[in-house]
Short mmCIF file of C-alpha atoms in Angstrom, two decimals:
data_model
loop_
_atom_site.label_atom_id
_atom_site.label_comp_id
_atom_site.label_asym_id
_atom_site.label_seq_id
_atom_site.Cartn_x
_atom_site.Cartn_y
_atom_site.Cartn_z
CA UNK A 248 -169.22 -72.33 -44.24
CA UNK A 249 -167.49 -70.02 -46.72
CA UNK A 250 -164.25 -68.44 -45.54
CA UNK A 251 -164.81 -64.64 -45.38
CA UNK A 252 -161.21 -63.88 -46.36
CA UNK A 253 -161.50 -65.36 -49.86
CA UNK A 254 -163.47 -63.81 -52.72
CA UNK A 255 -164.71 -65.39 -55.92
CA UNK A 256 -161.50 -64.23 -57.59
CA UNK A 257 -159.41 -66.06 -55.00
CA UNK A 258 -161.43 -69.24 -55.47
CA UNK A 259 -161.23 -69.05 -59.26
CA UNK A 260 -157.45 -68.79 -59.03
CA UNK A 261 -157.44 -71.70 -56.57
CA UNK A 262 -159.13 -73.87 -59.18
CA UNK A 263 -156.60 -72.83 -61.84
CA UNK A 264 -153.75 -73.63 -59.46
CA UNK A 265 -155.26 -76.96 -58.42
CA UNK A 266 -155.59 -78.11 -62.03
CA UNK A 267 -152.05 -76.95 -62.81
CA UNK A 268 -150.53 -78.80 -59.85
CA UNK A 269 -152.56 -81.96 -60.54
CA UNK A 270 -151.57 -81.96 -64.21
CA UNK A 271 -148.04 -80.55 -64.34
CA UNK A 272 -146.40 -81.32 -60.97
CA UNK A 273 -148.01 -84.08 -58.92
CA UNK A 274 -147.57 -86.92 -61.47
CA UNK A 275 -143.86 -86.18 -61.77
CA UNK A 276 -142.96 -85.17 -58.20
CA UNK A 277 -141.28 -88.46 -57.25
CA UNK A 278 -139.45 -88.72 -60.58
CA UNK A 279 -138.08 -85.18 -60.29
CA UNK A 280 -137.02 -85.79 -56.70
CA UNK A 281 -135.04 -88.85 -57.76
CA UNK A 282 -133.52 -86.99 -60.71
CA UNK A 283 -132.57 -84.04 -58.54
CA UNK A 284 -134.18 -81.41 -60.76
CA UNK A 285 -137.32 -80.52 -62.69
CA UNK A 286 -137.62 -79.33 -66.31
CA UNK A 287 -136.86 -75.68 -66.87
CA UNK A 288 -139.97 -75.55 -69.08
CA UNK A 289 -142.08 -75.61 -65.89
CA UNK A 290 -141.25 -71.93 -65.30
CA UNK A 291 -142.90 -70.86 -68.55
CA UNK A 292 -145.90 -73.09 -67.82
CA UNK A 293 -146.27 -71.49 -64.39
CA UNK A 294 -146.02 -68.05 -65.95
CA UNK A 295 -148.87 -68.84 -68.34
CA UNK A 296 -151.35 -69.27 -65.47
CA UNK A 297 -150.16 -66.08 -63.77
CA UNK A 298 -148.34 -67.81 -60.91
CA UNK A 299 -144.95 -66.16 -61.41
CA UNK A 300 -146.37 -62.67 -61.77
CA UNK A 301 -148.34 -62.57 -58.51
CA UNK A 302 -147.70 -59.36 -56.61
CA UNK A 303 -145.34 -57.82 -59.18
CA UNK A 304 -146.02 -54.58 -61.12
CA UNK A 305 -148.33 -55.05 -64.07
CA UNK A 306 -146.07 -52.95 -66.34
CA UNK A 307 -143.49 -55.75 -66.22
CA UNK A 308 -145.94 -58.62 -66.67
CA UNK A 309 -147.01 -58.90 -63.05
CA UNK A 310 -150.47 -59.36 -61.57
CA UNK A 311 -151.98 -57.43 -58.66
CA UNK A 312 -152.36 -59.82 -55.73
CA UNK A 313 -153.19 -59.45 -52.07
CA UNK A 314 -151.88 -61.61 -49.24
CA UNK A 315 -154.70 -64.13 -49.68
CA UNK A 316 -153.94 -64.68 -53.35
CA UNK A 317 -150.37 -65.47 -52.34
CA UNK A 318 -151.62 -67.88 -49.69
CA UNK A 319 -153.74 -69.64 -52.30
CA UNK A 320 -150.71 -70.00 -54.59
CA UNK A 321 -148.42 -71.34 -51.85
CA UNK A 322 -150.95 -73.75 -50.44
CA UNK A 323 -152.08 -75.16 -53.76
CA UNK A 324 -148.45 -75.78 -54.78
CA UNK A 325 -148.00 -77.67 -51.53
CA UNK A 326 -150.67 -80.19 -52.52
CA UNK A 327 -148.06 -82.02 -54.61
CA UNK A 328 -145.98 -82.62 -51.49
CA UNK A 329 -142.90 -81.56 -53.46
CA UNK A 330 -141.14 -78.83 -51.54
CA UNK A 331 -138.11 -78.81 -53.80
CA UNK A 332 -140.19 -78.01 -56.86
CA UNK A 333 -142.01 -75.19 -55.07
CA UNK A 334 -138.77 -73.74 -53.67
CA UNK A 335 -136.92 -73.42 -56.97
CA UNK A 336 -139.97 -72.63 -59.09
CA UNK A 337 -140.75 -69.70 -56.79
CA UNK A 338 -137.20 -68.56 -55.99
CA UNK A 339 -137.97 -65.33 -57.85
CA UNK A 340 -140.47 -64.50 -55.10
CA UNK A 341 -137.52 -63.70 -52.84
CA UNK A 342 -134.97 -62.83 -55.51
CA UNK A 343 -136.96 -60.31 -57.52
CA UNK A 344 -138.99 -58.16 -55.07
CA UNK A 345 -135.93 -56.02 -54.23
CA UNK A 346 -135.45 -55.46 -57.96
CA UNK A 347 -139.09 -54.45 -58.37
CA UNK A 348 -138.92 -52.10 -55.38
CA UNK A 349 -135.55 -50.47 -55.67
CA UNK A 350 -133.58 -51.23 -58.85
CA UNK A 351 -133.06 -48.57 -61.52
CA UNK A 352 -135.98 -48.32 -63.99
CA UNK A 353 -133.88 -49.58 -66.90
CA UNK A 354 -132.77 -52.60 -64.85
CA UNK A 355 -136.35 -53.41 -63.83
CA UNK A 356 -137.48 -53.13 -67.44
CA UNK A 357 -134.72 -55.45 -68.62
CA UNK A 358 -134.92 -58.11 -65.92
CA UNK A 359 -138.46 -58.44 -64.58
CA UNK A 360 -140.38 -59.21 -67.81
CA UNK A 361 -138.08 -62.14 -68.58
CA UNK A 362 -138.32 -63.53 -65.04
CA UNK A 363 -142.10 -63.16 -64.80
CA UNK A 364 -142.51 -64.83 -68.21
CA UNK A 365 -140.51 -67.83 -67.02
CA UNK A 366 -137.71 -67.20 -69.50
CA UNK A 367 -135.07 -66.40 -66.89
CA UNK A 368 -134.58 -67.57 -63.29
CA UNK A 369 -134.05 -65.23 -60.34
CA UNK A 370 -132.50 -66.15 -56.99
CA UNK A 371 -131.56 -64.46 -53.72
CA UNK A 372 -128.03 -64.86 -52.34
CA UNK A 373 -127.66 -63.75 -48.72
CA UNK A 374 -126.39 -66.68 -46.60
CA UNK A 375 -122.64 -67.22 -46.30
CA UNK A 376 -120.55 -70.15 -45.03
CA UNK A 377 -119.60 -68.03 -42.01
CA UNK A 378 -123.18 -67.18 -41.02
CA UNK A 379 -126.83 -67.50 -41.95
CA UNK A 380 -129.27 -64.94 -40.64
CA UNK A 381 -126.50 -62.71 -39.25
CA UNK A 382 -126.85 -60.45 -42.27
CA UNK A 383 -125.30 -57.43 -40.58
CA UNK A 384 -121.95 -59.23 -40.40
CA UNK A 385 -121.74 -60.72 -43.89
CA UNK A 386 -118.26 -60.81 -45.45
CA UNK A 387 -118.66 -60.87 -49.22
CA UNK A 388 -117.01 -57.68 -50.45
CA UNK A 389 -118.18 -55.25 -53.13
CA UNK A 390 -115.29 -52.83 -53.77
CA UNK A 391 -116.01 -49.79 -55.94
CA UNK A 392 -113.69 -49.50 -58.93
CA UNK A 393 -114.76 -46.75 -61.31
CA UNK A 394 -118.11 -47.65 -62.86
CA UNK A 395 -118.04 -51.19 -61.44
CA UNK A 396 -118.15 -53.00 -58.13
CA UNK A 397 -115.59 -55.79 -57.80
CA UNK A 398 -117.20 -58.63 -55.83
CA UNK A 399 -115.29 -61.34 -53.96
CA UNK A 400 -116.62 -63.88 -51.48
CA UNK A 401 -118.98 -66.83 -51.14
CA UNK A 402 -122.68 -67.50 -50.67
CA UNK A 403 -124.13 -70.88 -49.78
CA UNK A 404 -127.43 -72.79 -49.51
CA UNK A 405 -128.69 -70.68 -52.43
CA UNK A 406 -131.98 -71.94 -53.88
CA UNK A 407 -131.83 -72.01 -57.71
CA UNK A 408 -128.14 -71.25 -57.30
CA UNK A 409 -127.02 -73.49 -60.15
CA UNK A 410 -129.54 -72.31 -62.77
CA UNK A 411 -130.22 -68.70 -61.81
CA UNK A 412 -129.74 -66.13 -64.56
CA UNK A 413 -130.06 -63.24 -62.11
CA UNK A 414 -128.71 -63.22 -58.56
CA UNK A 415 -129.74 -60.62 -56.00
CA UNK A 416 -126.63 -60.60 -53.84
CA UNK A 417 -125.90 -58.96 -50.48
CA UNK A 418 -122.38 -57.54 -50.36
CA UNK A 419 -120.36 -55.33 -48.05
CA UNK A 420 -119.64 -52.06 -49.81
CA UNK A 421 -118.90 -50.10 -46.65
CA UNK A 422 -117.77 -50.56 -43.07
CA UNK A 423 -118.86 -53.04 -40.44
CA UNK A 424 -122.47 -53.55 -39.41
CA UNK A 425 -125.78 -53.20 -41.28
CA UNK A 426 -124.90 -49.77 -42.69
CA UNK A 427 -122.15 -51.26 -44.82
CA UNK A 428 -124.42 -53.73 -46.65
CA UNK A 429 -125.70 -53.20 -50.20
CA UNK A 430 -127.63 -55.28 -52.73
CA UNK A 431 -126.28 -55.94 -56.21
CA UNK A 432 -127.87 -57.65 -59.18
CA UNK A 433 -125.23 -60.05 -60.53
CA UNK A 434 -125.92 -61.82 -63.82
CA UNK A 435 -125.32 -65.54 -64.03
CA UNK A 436 -122.78 -65.30 -66.86
CA UNK A 437 -120.52 -62.80 -65.03
CA UNK A 438 -116.84 -63.78 -65.36
CA UNK A 439 -115.41 -64.93 -62.04
CA UNK A 440 -118.68 -66.50 -60.85
CA UNK A 441 -118.56 -70.25 -60.26
CA UNK A 442 -121.08 -72.59 -58.66
CA UNK A 443 -120.99 -75.84 -56.70
CA UNK A 444 -124.09 -78.03 -56.44
CA UNK A 445 -125.06 -79.19 -52.94
CA UNK A 446 -126.73 -82.45 -51.88
CA UNK A 447 -129.44 -82.17 -49.27
CA UNK A 448 -131.62 -84.10 -46.82
CA UNK A 449 -134.75 -82.94 -48.62
CA UNK A 450 -135.85 -80.67 -51.45
CA UNK A 451 -134.02 -83.01 -53.82
CA UNK A 452 -135.70 -81.55 -56.92
CA UNK A 453 -134.52 -78.07 -55.97
CA UNK A 454 -131.13 -76.97 -57.20
CA UNK A 455 -129.12 -75.60 -54.27
CA UNK A 456 -125.60 -74.24 -54.59
CA UNK A 457 -122.60 -72.54 -53.12
CA UNK A 458 -121.63 -69.50 -55.19
CA UNK A 459 -118.02 -68.36 -55.52
CA UNK A 460 -117.31 -64.75 -56.55
CA UNK A 461 -113.74 -64.20 -57.68
CA UNK A 462 -113.22 -60.53 -58.57
CA UNK A 463 -116.57 -60.35 -60.39
CA UNK A 464 -117.02 -56.97 -62.06
CA UNK A 465 -120.60 -55.72 -61.68
CA UNK A 466 -121.81 -52.48 -63.30
CA UNK A 467 -122.67 -49.73 -60.83
CA UNK A 468 -126.12 -49.42 -62.40
CA UNK A 469 -126.85 -52.92 -61.03
CA UNK A 470 -126.89 -51.53 -57.49
CA UNK A 471 -130.35 -52.18 -56.02
CA UNK A 472 -131.44 -49.14 -54.05
CA UNK A 473 -128.91 -46.88 -52.40
CA UNK A 474 -125.45 -47.98 -51.38
CA UNK A 475 -125.46 -48.99 -47.72
CA UNK A 476 -129.23 -49.50 -47.65
CA UNK A 477 -129.24 -53.20 -48.48
CA UNK A 478 -129.88 -54.37 -44.94
CA UNK A 479 -133.27 -52.63 -44.86
CA UNK A 480 -134.23 -54.21 -48.18
CA UNK A 481 -133.27 -57.65 -46.89
CA UNK A 482 -135.26 -57.26 -43.68
CA UNK A 483 -138.31 -56.15 -45.65
CA UNK A 484 -137.91 -59.21 -47.85
CA UNK A 485 -137.75 -61.54 -44.86
CA UNK A 486 -141.29 -60.74 -43.70
CA UNK A 487 -142.75 -61.74 -47.05
CA UNK A 488 -140.57 -64.86 -47.24
CA UNK A 489 -141.64 -65.99 -43.77
CA UNK A 490 -145.31 -65.53 -44.52
CA UNK A 491 -144.90 -67.59 -47.68
CA UNK A 492 -143.11 -70.33 -45.77
CA UNK A 493 -145.78 -70.32 -43.07
CA UNK A 494 -148.50 -70.73 -45.68
CA UNK A 495 -146.67 -73.61 -47.35
CA UNK A 496 -145.81 -75.41 -44.09
CA UNK A 497 -149.42 -75.23 -42.91
CA UNK A 498 -150.50 -76.68 -46.25
CA UNK A 499 -147.90 -79.48 -46.10
CA UNK A 500 -149.26 -80.33 -42.66
CA UNK A 501 -152.75 -80.50 -44.16
CA UNK A 502 -151.49 -82.81 -46.92
CA UNK A 503 -150.09 -85.12 -44.23
CA UNK A 504 -153.44 -85.01 -42.45
CA UNK A 505 -155.40 -85.82 -45.62
CA UNK A 506 -153.01 -88.62 -46.61
CA UNK A 507 -153.16 -90.10 -43.11
CA UNK A 508 -156.96 -90.07 -43.08
CA UNK A 509 -157.17 -91.75 -46.49
CA UNK A 510 -154.61 -94.42 -45.53
CA UNK A 511 -156.22 -95.05 -42.13
CA UNK A 512 -159.53 -95.81 -43.81
CA UNK A 513 -157.94 -98.34 -46.18
CA UNK A 514 -155.28 -100.06 -44.07
CA UNK A 515 -156.64 -102.91 -41.92
CA UNK A 516 -155.20 -104.48 -38.81
CA UNK A 517 -156.84 -106.94 -36.44
CA UNK A 518 -159.80 -107.23 -38.76
CA UNK A 519 -160.73 -103.58 -39.12
CA UNK A 520 -159.45 -100.33 -40.69
CA UNK A 521 -156.87 -98.67 -38.46
CA UNK A 522 -159.07 -95.56 -38.45
CA UNK A 523 -161.33 -97.51 -36.08
CA UNK A 524 -158.55 -97.80 -33.51
CA UNK A 525 -158.86 -95.06 -30.93
CA UNK A 526 -155.13 -94.31 -30.87
CA UNK A 527 -155.17 -93.54 -34.61
CA UNK A 528 -158.31 -91.42 -34.38
CA UNK A 529 -156.73 -89.36 -31.60
CA UNK A 530 -153.56 -88.81 -33.63
CA UNK A 531 -155.65 -87.56 -36.54
CA UNK A 532 -157.68 -85.20 -34.35
CA UNK A 533 -154.49 -83.74 -32.86
CA UNK A 534 -153.18 -83.16 -36.39
CA UNK A 535 -156.42 -81.52 -37.51
CA UNK A 536 -156.45 -79.27 -34.45
CA UNK A 537 -152.93 -77.99 -35.11
CA UNK A 538 -153.61 -77.40 -38.82
CA UNK A 539 -156.78 -75.43 -38.07
CA UNK A 540 -155.03 -73.27 -35.47
CA UNK A 541 -152.12 -72.52 -37.80
CA UNK A 542 -154.39 -71.66 -40.71
CA UNK A 543 -156.46 -69.31 -38.54
CA UNK A 544 -153.36 -67.50 -37.29
CA UNK A 545 -152.00 -67.25 -40.84
CA UNK A 546 -155.17 -65.75 -42.25
CA UNK A 547 -155.54 -63.22 -39.44
CA UNK A 548 -151.96 -62.07 -40.00
CA UNK A 549 -152.60 -61.80 -43.73
CA UNK A 550 -155.62 -59.61 -42.98
CA UNK A 551 -153.55 -57.39 -40.68
CA UNK A 552 -150.87 -56.98 -43.33
CA UNK A 553 -153.60 -55.96 -45.75
CA UNK A 554 -154.65 -53.26 -43.29
CA UNK A 555 -151.19 -51.75 -43.43
CA UNK A 556 -149.87 -53.23 -40.19
CA UNK A 557 -146.39 -54.71 -39.81
CA UNK A 558 -146.75 -57.36 -37.08
CA UNK A 559 -143.13 -58.55 -37.13
CA UNK A 560 -143.28 -60.46 -33.83
CA UNK A 561 -146.40 -62.34 -34.88
CA UNK A 562 -144.91 -63.18 -38.29
CA UNK A 563 -141.90 -64.71 -36.56
CA UNK A 564 -144.18 -66.69 -34.25
CA UNK A 565 -146.33 -67.69 -37.22
CA UNK A 566 -143.34 -69.20 -38.99
CA UNK A 567 -142.52 -71.25 -35.89
CA UNK A 568 -146.15 -72.24 -35.40
CA UNK A 569 -146.39 -73.47 -39.00
CA UNK A 570 -143.10 -75.36 -39.04
CA UNK A 571 -143.90 -77.03 -35.71
CA UNK A 572 -147.31 -78.02 -37.05
CA UNK A 573 -145.68 -79.43 -40.17
CA UNK A 574 -143.15 -81.36 -38.08
CA UNK A 575 -145.87 -82.86 -35.88
CA UNK A 576 -148.16 -83.82 -38.75
CA UNK A 577 -145.37 -85.25 -40.91
CA UNK A 578 -144.13 -87.40 -38.05
CA UNK A 579 -147.60 -88.65 -37.13
CA UNK A 580 -148.50 -89.32 -40.75
CA UNK A 581 -145.40 -91.47 -41.28
CA UNK A 582 -146.23 -93.29 -38.02
CA UNK A 583 -149.78 -93.95 -39.20
CA UNK A 584 -148.48 -95.22 -42.56
CA UNK A 585 -146.05 -97.51 -40.71
CA UNK A 586 -143.60 -99.24 -43.04
CA UNK A 587 -145.30 -97.71 -46.09
CA UNK A 588 -144.42 -94.27 -44.78
CA UNK A 589 -140.72 -95.15 -44.80
CA UNK A 590 -140.76 -95.90 -48.52
CA UNK A 591 -139.69 -93.32 -51.07
CA UNK A 592 -142.41 -92.23 -53.45
CA UNK A 593 -145.17 -91.31 -51.02
CA UNK A 594 -145.98 -87.72 -50.10
CA UNK A 595 -145.63 -88.14 -46.35
CA UNK A 596 -142.09 -89.49 -46.72
CA UNK A 597 -141.04 -86.53 -48.88
CA UNK A 598 -142.65 -84.03 -46.53
CA UNK A 599 -141.04 -85.67 -43.48
CA UNK A 600 -137.60 -85.17 -45.08
CA UNK A 601 -138.40 -81.51 -45.72
CA UNK A 602 -139.43 -80.49 -42.22
CA UNK A 603 -136.02 -79.22 -41.13
CA UNK A 604 -135.29 -77.02 -44.13
CA UNK A 605 -138.41 -75.01 -43.31
CA UNK A 606 -137.51 -74.75 -39.62
CA UNK A 607 -134.07 -73.42 -40.62
CA UNK A 608 -134.60 -71.44 -43.83
CA UNK A 609 -135.70 -67.81 -43.63
CA UNK A 610 -134.47 -67.67 -40.03
CA UNK A 611 -134.15 -70.55 -37.61
CA UNK A 612 -136.71 -71.27 -34.91
CA UNK A 613 -134.31 -69.83 -32.32
CA UNK A 614 -133.81 -66.61 -34.29
CA UNK A 615 -137.57 -66.24 -34.76
CA UNK A 616 -138.07 -66.42 -31.00
CA UNK A 617 -135.32 -63.88 -30.39
CA UNK A 618 -136.70 -61.44 -32.98
CA UNK A 619 -140.23 -61.82 -31.61
CA UNK A 620 -139.10 -61.23 -28.04
CA UNK A 621 -137.26 -58.05 -29.06
CA UNK A 622 -140.36 -56.77 -30.82
CA UNK A 623 -142.25 -57.43 -27.59
CA UNK A 624 -139.81 -55.22 -25.69
CA UNK A 625 -138.08 -58.04 -23.84
#
């Protein structure tokens, strides 16, 4: 039965995305993981099919897109089972929305067309060595000095941190607490900025870095929004990021399900395919049940967002639901694969390594529960 949430336009874009992933990403996913990066040319190729412009203003090269178009993009990218590629390729989806919403017109006109065309890379820099989601207490300083801010401090676990040309950075321009936080656009060639590459459990093809700001002078016109209003911009950004992660995690879980089914039909033990063993069939049904439940919750939340609602508690719970589904399906898929699932080069092994980054990034499972409970008045 046709899904009522998706129109012909959504399905046409799904086909474009599926061909792109099958042709440009999937054949190289293992190679790029082993190399620890993917070609920068992939950004321009993604821009050509409209992927990078989704949801951004058309005047800067963007494409109008609802929540379901974004779900299609996230879930089709996930088919390659290459979370590192998706994370860095789409780092502009968290780095550039604050620019599109709140930067000065001349800054938007200078930055966004290059990013959406795949010519420049955008990243978001919030997390610090001293704290992750505790944005209200960040320590990186942005001291006003004439027509510049002088930025000193560190950010870490920054996706696309090594290659980013534009960094959307949270800094403290005022006193303690959320009211002292502002957002600055810091260009990658700014004197005083240095970067250290990080090695990770998963997302090997994604470049992840610690950024060091040593008295970086940033023009005042690069302030995004009003001074002291950065915290609100960051919180707004988090909802979109968490929905995107939920869509991807649900899709990674489905990839594990599909791979497990295919393998169970081929692999034989005791004279018959392992799919004919009841214990394997039950594992697969449990996986399918969790994927279906997560997808249904995701699509209902997307519909509610499209109606103008802001269901923050449910978005937090959705992220946990999706990451828990991914964790369950990745673990069961590797178990069904047996020894083959422990070998590098198969999708289920890559996805298994990438479970934890999703359960941590964008707000840990514990923080999601706390935020949801507060929204529920507890």
